[in-house]
Short mmCIF file of C-alpha atoms in Angstrom, two decimals:
data_model
loop_
_atom_site.label_atom_id
_atom_site.label_comp_id
_atom_site.label_asym_id
_atom_site.label_seq_id
_atom_site.Cartn_x
_atom_site.Cartn_y
_atom_site.Cartn_z
CA MET A 479 196.10 20.10 39.57
CA LYS A 480 193.59 22.27 37.46
CA GLN A 481 191.79 20.34 35.39
CA ARG A 482 192.55 21.26 31.59
CA LYS A 483 188.74 22.13 29.53
CA VAL A 484 188.13 19.31 26.69
CA PRO A 485 187.33 21.29 23.13
CA MET A 486 183.64 19.85 21.82
CA ARG A 487 182.95 20.40 17.73
CA SER A 488 179.87 19.04 16.46
CA CYS A 489 179.58 16.92 13.70
CA SER A 490 178.73 18.30 10.14
CA VAL A 491 176.37 15.09 9.47
CA THR A 492 174.23 14.56 13.12
CA ASN A 493 174.85 17.82 14.46
CA GLU A 494 175.83 15.88 17.64
CA LYS A 495 177.95 17.63 19.72
CA PHE A 496 181.89 15.25 20.85
CA PRO A 497 185.25 15.57 22.27
CA LYS A 498 187.83 17.03 19.42
CA LEU A 499 189.22 14.00 19.21
CA GLU A 500 186.20 11.81 18.94
CA LEU A 501 185.96 13.23 15.74
CA LEU A 502 188.28 13.24 12.19
CA ARG A 503 188.45 16.44 11.00
CA VAL A 504 187.91 17.26 6.59
CA ILE A 505 190.03 20.73 5.60
CA ARG A 506 190.32 22.58 2.61
CA THR A 507 193.50 24.11 2.78
CA PRO A 508 194.20 27.92 1.39
CA GLU A 509 195.53 26.31 -1.73
CA GLY A 510 192.29 24.91 -2.45
CA ASN A 511 193.48 21.45 -1.89
CA VAL A 512 190.81 18.54 0.63
CA ILE A 513 192.72 16.67 2.90
CA ILE A 514 192.07 14.51 6.19
CA GLU A 515 193.64 15.71 9.39
CA THR A 516 195.54 13.10 10.52
CA ASP A 517 197.80 15.33 13.78
CA LYS A 518 195.86 14.78 16.93
CA ASN A 519 196.78 19.04 17.86
CA GLY A 520 194.26 20.11 15.01
CA LYS A 521 196.49 22.79 13.65
CA THR A 522 196.17 22.41 10.17
CA ASN A 523 195.14 25.82 8.55
CA GLY A 524 192.13 25.69 6.47
CA ARG A 525 188.82 25.81 6.96
CA GLY A 526 187.36 22.88 8.40
CA ALA A 527 184.36 20.20 9.33
CA TYR A 528 184.24 16.95 10.87
CA LEU A 529 182.15 14.47 10.71
CA LYS A 530 181.89 11.64 13.38
CA LYS A 531 183.86 8.26 13.08
CA ASP A 532 180.54 6.53 11.94
CA ILE A 533 180.13 4.79 8.51
CA GLU A 534 177.04 5.32 8.04
CA VAL A 535 177.97 8.78 8.84
CA ILE A 536 180.67 9.51 6.18
CA GLU A 537 178.11 7.47 3.65
CA LYS A 538 175.06 9.90 4.39
CA ALA A 539 177.66 12.88 3.84
CA GLN A 540 178.89 11.78 0.62
CA LYS A 541 175.23 11.53 -0.48
CA THR A 542 174.17 15.15 0.93
CA LYS A 543 177.68 16.14 -0.42
CA ILE A 544 176.88 18.12 2.82
CA LEU A 545 181.01 18.24 2.86
CA GLU A 546 180.68 20.48 -0.21
CA LYS A 547 178.62 23.14 1.27
CA LYS A 548 180.56 23.17 4.17
CA LEU A 549 184.01 23.71 2.21
CA GLU A 550 182.47 25.10 -0.49
CA ILE A 551 184.79 23.21 -2.45
CA LYS A 552 184.29 19.85 -5.01
CA ILE A 553 184.79 16.75 -2.74
CA PRO A 554 186.92 13.99 -4.51
CA ASP A 555 184.91 10.23 -4.46
CA SER A 556 188.87 8.79 -2.72
CA ILE A 557 188.61 11.36 0.54
CA TYR A 558 185.15 9.61 1.53
CA ASP A 559 187.07 6.29 0.78
CA ASP A 560 190.31 7.85 3.49
CA LEU A 561 187.50 9.05 5.78
CA LYS A 562 185.92 5.09 5.32
CA GLU A 563 189.46 2.89 5.36
CA MET A 564 190.36 5.35 9.02
CA ILE A 565 187.53 3.53 10.84
#
């Protein structure tokens, strides 16, 4: 049986590479909303940024506003709170 390739993605804060399923994806939809992808297929439309599942990484992303730069939109604090709850 053929082995499937595991997609790798980089964390936006640490630039470390991880398998796609080990990261959280924050998405700016075409309508301009910011959401956290909860489904495992990774097919939600929009511009996405990946974050390592670590409280320190999320706090650093909030402090440095790296998600706002990557997604080119203002990120509400509620998104960061939701990310921390998911971990």
